[in-house]
Amino acid sequence: MPRLLFEKTGEAVWLSHLDMMRLFQRAFKRAGLPLTHTQGYNPRPSVSIALPLSVGVESVCELLDFDLEGEIPDLAEIRTRLNDALVAGVRVLDCYETGKKIKELAFLDCGVTLEYDAGVPAGAEEAISGLFAGESLLVEKKSKNGPVEQDIIPMIRCCLVTKDDANTVRILARVCCQNPSLNPMQLAAAIDRYIPECRPDHVTCRRMEIYDTKENVFR
C-alpha cells in the first residue's frame, strides 16, 4: 500500500484528526485519484493516518497510507496533484510505494517551546532539566475510563532543555509514541504541576521525526 509523508503546520494545526481524514479523502477526489473502499456494511475510503496528532500540534513527519483504484500513477505526480488540492499548511513531502509496518513505529522527536511574557524565570532551565532527570514523574493522562496517573520518565528516551532567548525555553526530547505512548504536551503538564514557578504563558509543540524500534528513521 502506498504511503505519504506530509506536514501539518500554520493554521492547519487546528484541524482535528477526523478533519484531516476528510480533507485527504476530498483531496484525492479533487486530484482525480480514486481511492478504493473497505468492504462491508459501511464502506469507507482506504486512507489511514498513523499516530493521530493532537489539535494545536505541528508536525513535519506525518504518515498516511492509501490505496488507489486501477493503475497507480507516478509517485511524484501523486504528490504534485495532491498538493494542488490540499489547503494551506498541509503539504505532501514525499510519496512511497510501500513502507514499514506501523507496528514497528516506536519513538518520535519533538520540540516543546515554552514562552514567558515577562522573561524566563531565574533557574528555569536547570529546574526543568532536573524535573525530567528524576526516577519517576507522574502526570495525569486521559483514558477511555477517565483520567489516570502515568509515569512518563520511562517513556522519555532523552531530553535536552535549552534557553533560546530571554523569553523562551525549548525542550527537545525523544519519546515513546506507541505501546506505551507519551503525548509531548505532557512535558508541559509536568512543569505546570511540579514547578509552577516555571509555568510558561504559552506552549507550542512540534513533531520533528519518527523512528522504529531500533531508532532508525521510520518510513
Tab-separated table of C-alpha atoms in Angstrom:
chain	number	residue	atom	x	y	z
A	1	MET	CA	0.000	0.000	0.000
A	2	PRO	CA	1.465	3.419	-0.956
A	3	ARG	CA	2.364	5.894	1.794
A	4	LEU	CA	2.595	9.673	2.037
A	5	LEU	CA	4.893	11.714	4.244
A	6	PHE	CA	3.221	15.063	4.936
A	7	GLU	CA	3.433	18.105	7.163
A	8	LYS	CA	0.770	19.942	9.126
A	9	THR	CA	1.770	23.486	10.082
A	10	GLY	CA	0.434	27.029	10.440
A	11	GLU	CA	-3.314	27.440	10.805
A	12	ALA	CA	-3.808	23.801	9.785
A	13	VAL	CA	-2.757	22.692	13.280
A	14	TRP	CA	-6.320	23.459	14.400
A	15	LEU	CA	-7.740	20.720	12.167
A	16	SER	CA	-8.718	17.610	14.138
A	17	HIS	CA	-7.772	14.070	13.177
A	18	LEU	CA	-11.227	13.495	11.666
A	19	ASP	CA	-10.938	16.797	9.782
A	20	MET	CA	-7.639	15.586	8.330
A	21	MET	CA	-9.148	12.284	7.238
A	22	ARG	CA	-11.967	14.104	5.441
A	23	LEU	CA	-9.536	16.636	3.980
A	24	PHE	CA	-7.401	13.952	2.372
A	25	GLN	CA	-10.398	11.988	1.121
A	26	ARG	CA	-11.635	15.099	-0.672
A	27	ALA	CA	-8.124	15.989	-1.891
A	28	PHE	CA	-7.722	12.564	-3.514
A	29	LYS	CA	-11.081	13.056	-5.224
A	30	ARG	CA	-10.259	16.585	-6.440
A	31	ALA	CA	-6.882	15.361	-7.668
A	32	GLY	CA	-8.527	12.682	-9.790
A	33	LEU	CA	-7.033	9.887	-7.705
A	34	PRO	CA	-9.907	7.490	-6.899
A	35	LEU	CA	-9.454	5.654	-3.602
A	36	THR	CA	-10.524	2.073	-3.076
A	37	HIS	CA	-13.085	1.465	-0.323
A	38	THR	CA	-13.226	-1.002	2.524
A	39	GLN	CA	-15.611	-3.926	2.260
A	40	GLY	CA	-18.639	-4.456	4.481
A	41	TYR	CA	-21.868	-2.777	5.533
A	42	ASN	CA	-20.363	0.718	5.752
A	43	PRO	CA	-17.594	1.060	3.104
A	44	ARG	CA	-15.038	3.789	3.766
A	45	PRO	CA	-12.258	5.281	1.629
A	46	SER	CA	-8.951	3.469	2.086
A	47	VAL	CA	-6.934	6.134	3.893
A	48	SER	CA	-5.281	5.785	7.282
A	49	ILE	CA	-3.152	8.277	9.233
A	50	ALA	CA	-0.637	6.865	11.703
A	51	LEU	CA	-0.411	8.339	15.217
A	52	PRO	CA	-3.330	10.799	15.356
A	53	LEU	CA	-1.986	14.274	16.074
A	54	SER	CA	-3.392	16.408	18.892
A	55	VAL	CA	-5.129	19.633	17.851
A	56	GLY	CA	-2.713	22.558	18.014
A	57	VAL	CA	0.439	20.480	17.473
A	58	GLU	CA	2.624	20.973	14.389
A	59	SER	CA	4.342	18.121	12.580
A	60	VAL	CA	6.676	17.614	9.631
A	61	CYS	CA	6.660	13.809	9.817
A	62	GLU	CA	3.055	12.597	9.467
A	63	LEU	CA	2.297	9.373	7.591
A	64	LEU	CA	-0.795	8.437	5.582
A	65	ASP	CA	-1.399	5.066	3.926
A	66	PHE	CA	-3.795	4.893	0.977
A	67	ASP	CA	-4.911	2.596	-1.810
A	68	LEU	CA	-5.970	3.670	-5.305
A	69	GLU	CA	-8.253	2.038	-7.835
A	70	GLY	CA	-6.612	0.807	-11.026
A	71	GLU	CA	-3.031	1.544	-12.018
A	72	ILE	CA	-1.104	3.763	-9.604
A	73	PRO	CA	0.293	6.940	-11.263
A	74	ASP	CA	3.894	8.066	-10.889
A	75	LEU	CA	4.581	8.785	-7.217
A	76	ALA	CA	5.928	12.275	-7.880
A	77	GLU	CA	2.747	13.034	-9.838
A	78	ILE	CA	0.597	11.881	-6.915
A	79	ARG	CA	2.461	14.287	-4.635
A	80	THR	CA	2.037	17.205	-7.041
A	81	ARG	CA	-1.645	16.570	-7.700
A	82	LEU	CA	-2.458	16.224	-4.003
A	83	ASN	CA	-0.553	19.393	-3.068
A	84	ASP	CA	-2.591	21.295	-5.660
A	85	ALA	CA	-5.777	20.028	-3.952
A	86	LEU	CA	-4.813	20.486	-0.276
A	87	VAL	CA	-5.253	23.523	1.990
A	88	ALA	CA	-2.528	25.865	3.239
A	89	GLY	CA	-0.444	24.268	5.976
A	90	VAL	CA	-0.933	20.685	4.770
A	91	ARG	CA	1.680	19.611	2.243
A	92	VAL	CA	2.817	16.236	0.941
A	93	LEU	CA	6.605	15.971	1.283
A	94	ASP	CA	7.109	12.575	-0.301
A	95	CYS	CA	5.293	9.515	-1.597
A	96	TYR	CA	6.468	5.885	-1.300
A	97	GLU	CA	5.419	2.656	-2.955
A	98	THR	CA	5.317	0.966	0.428
A	99	GLY	CA	6.660	1.454	3.944
A	100	LYS	CA	7.496	-0.259	7.207
A	101	LYS	CA	4.692	-1.803	9.226
A	102	ILE	CA	3.106	0.727	11.562
A	103	LYS	CA	3.532	-1.676	14.496
A	104	GLU	CA	7.312	-1.073	14.172
A	105	LEU	CA	6.871	2.651	14.877
A	106	ALA	CA	8.258	3.283	18.368
A	107	PHE	CA	9.744	6.749	19.010
A	108	LEU	CA	9.404	10.354	17.919
A	109	ASP	CA	11.463	13.508	18.277
A	110	CYS	CA	9.530	16.513	19.496
A	111	GLY	CA	10.188	20.121	20.301
A	112	VAL	CA	8.194	21.830	23.059
A	113	THR	CA	8.608	25.602	23.177
A	114	LEU	CA	7.850	27.420	26.438
A	115	GLU	CA	7.305	31.176	26.147
A	116	TYR	CA	7.361	33.607	29.087
A	117	ASP	CA	5.879	37.059	28.560
A	118	ALA	CA	7.845	38.588	31.441
A	119	GLY	CA	11.052	36.695	30.709
A	120	VAL	CA	12.303	33.231	31.601
A	121	PRO	CA	12.244	32.806	35.421
A	122	ALA	CA	15.657	32.594	37.075
A	123	GLY	CA	16.859	28.992	37.231
A	124	ALA	CA	14.059	27.684	34.995
A	125	GLU	CA	16.379	25.831	32.607
A	126	GLU	CA	18.048	23.932	35.468
A	127	ALA	CA	14.752	23.239	37.269
A	128	ILE	CA	13.095	21.834	34.143
A	129	SER	CA	16.149	19.704	33.305
A	130	GLY	CA	16.156	18.316	36.837
A	131	LEU	CA	12.447	17.512	36.651
A	132	PHE	CA	12.908	15.236	33.632
A	133	ALA	CA	16.090	13.673	35.029
A	134	GLY	CA	14.268	12.149	38.012
A	135	GLU	CA	13.456	8.486	38.555
A	136	SER	CA	9.675	8.971	38.387
A	137	LEU	CA	7.272	11.666	37.231
A	138	LEU	CA	3.534	11.114	37.469
A	139	VAL	CA	1.317	13.071	35.086
A	140	GLU	CA	-2.426	12.791	34.565
A	141	LYS	CA	-3.483	11.227	31.275
A	142	LYS	CA	-6.971	10.970	29.825
A	143	SER	CA	-8.132	7.436	29.045
A	144	LYS	CA	-11.338	5.744	27.942
A	145	ASN	CA	-12.068	5.024	31.613
A	146	GLY	CA	-11.294	8.546	32.792
A	147	PRO	CA	-8.083	10.248	33.961
A	148	VAL	CA	-5.219	8.039	35.164
A	149	GLU	CA	-1.788	8.741	36.622
A	150	GLN	CA	1.053	7.844	34.255
A	151	ASP	CA	4.781	7.766	34.995
A	152	ILE	CA	6.334	9.472	31.966
A	153	ILE	CA	10.028	9.033	32.831
A	154	PRO	CA	10.292	5.505	31.316
A	155	MET	CA	8.869	6.914	28.073
A	156	ILE	CA	11.490	9.672	27.706
A	157	ARG	CA	14.437	8.322	25.711
A	158	CYS	CA	16.451	11.524	26.005
A	159	CYS	CA	15.740	15.155	26.806
A	160	LEU	CA	17.612	18.419	26.307
A	161	VAL	CA	16.455	21.726	27.817
A	162	THR	CA	17.903	24.976	26.467
A	163	LYS	CA	17.227	28.673	26.935
A	164	ASP	CA	16.809	30.076	23.420
A	165	ASP	CA	16.478	33.727	24.426
A	166	ALA	CA	15.281	35.927	27.274
A	167	ASN	CA	11.680	34.785	26.831
A	168	THR	CA	11.945	31.233	25.524
A	169	VAL	CA	12.926	27.794	26.785
A	170	ARG	CA	12.931	24.832	24.410
A	171	ILE	CA	12.652	21.152	25.267
A	172	LEU	CA	13.953	18.692	22.662
A	173	ALA	CA	13.029	15.121	23.508
A	174	ARG	CA	12.802	11.664	22.020
A	175	VAL	CA	9.791	9.893	23.480
A	176	CYS	CA	7.813	6.680	23.055
A	177	CYS	CA	4.932	7.018	20.615
A	178	GLN	CA	3.402	3.526	20.725
A	179	ASN	CA	2.829	0.903	23.383
A	180	PRO	CA	3.116	2.969	25.531
A	181	SER	CA	2.784	6.464	24.093
A	182	LEU	CA	3.686	9.849	25.525
A	183	ASN	CA	1.944	12.977	24.293
A	184	PRO	CA	4.721	15.619	24.239
A	185	MET	CA	2.298	18.147	25.716
A	186	GLN	CA	2.508	16.097	28.928
A	187	LEU	CA	6.010	17.528	29.361
A	188	ALA	CA	4.462	20.976	29.747
A	189	ALA	CA	1.775	19.499	32.018
A	190	ALA	CA	4.502	18.118	34.303
A	191	ILE	CA	6.106	21.560	34.593
A	192	ASP	CA	2.727	23.089	35.397
A	193	ARG	CA	2.154	20.512	38.152
A	194	TYR	CA	5.547	20.192	39.826
A	195	ILE	CA	7.344	23.507	39.264
A	196	PRO	CA	4.532	26.083	38.893
A	197	GLU	CA	7.048	28.899	39.300
A	198	CYS	CA	8.337	27.863	35.849
A	199	ARG	CA	4.860	27.656	34.287
A	200	PRO	CA	5.014	29.246	30.803
A	201	ASP	CA	2.471	31.695	29.413
A	202	HIS	CA	2.406	29.947	26.024
A	203	VAL	CA	3.290	26.421	24.894
A	204	THR	CA	3.747	25.148	21.347
A	205	CYS	CA	4.714	21.663	20.245
A	206	ARG	CA	6.130	20.187	17.045
A	207	ARG	CA	6.781	16.616	15.920
A	208	MET	CA	10.062	16.531	14.043
A	209	GLU	CA	10.914	12.907	13.229
A	210	ILE	CA	9.739	9.353	13.862
A	211	TYR	CA	11.747	6.151	14.414
A	212	ASP	CA	11.386	2.388	14.536
A	213	THR	CA	12.255	0.149	17.493
A	214	LYS	CA	15.970	0.334	16.583
A	215	GLU	CA	15.774	4.138	16.375
A	216	ASN	CA	16.180	4.199	12.597
A	217	VAL	CA	14.137	6.847	10.770
A	218	PHE	CA	10.702	5.344	10.091
A	219	ARG	CA	9.212	5.487	6.606
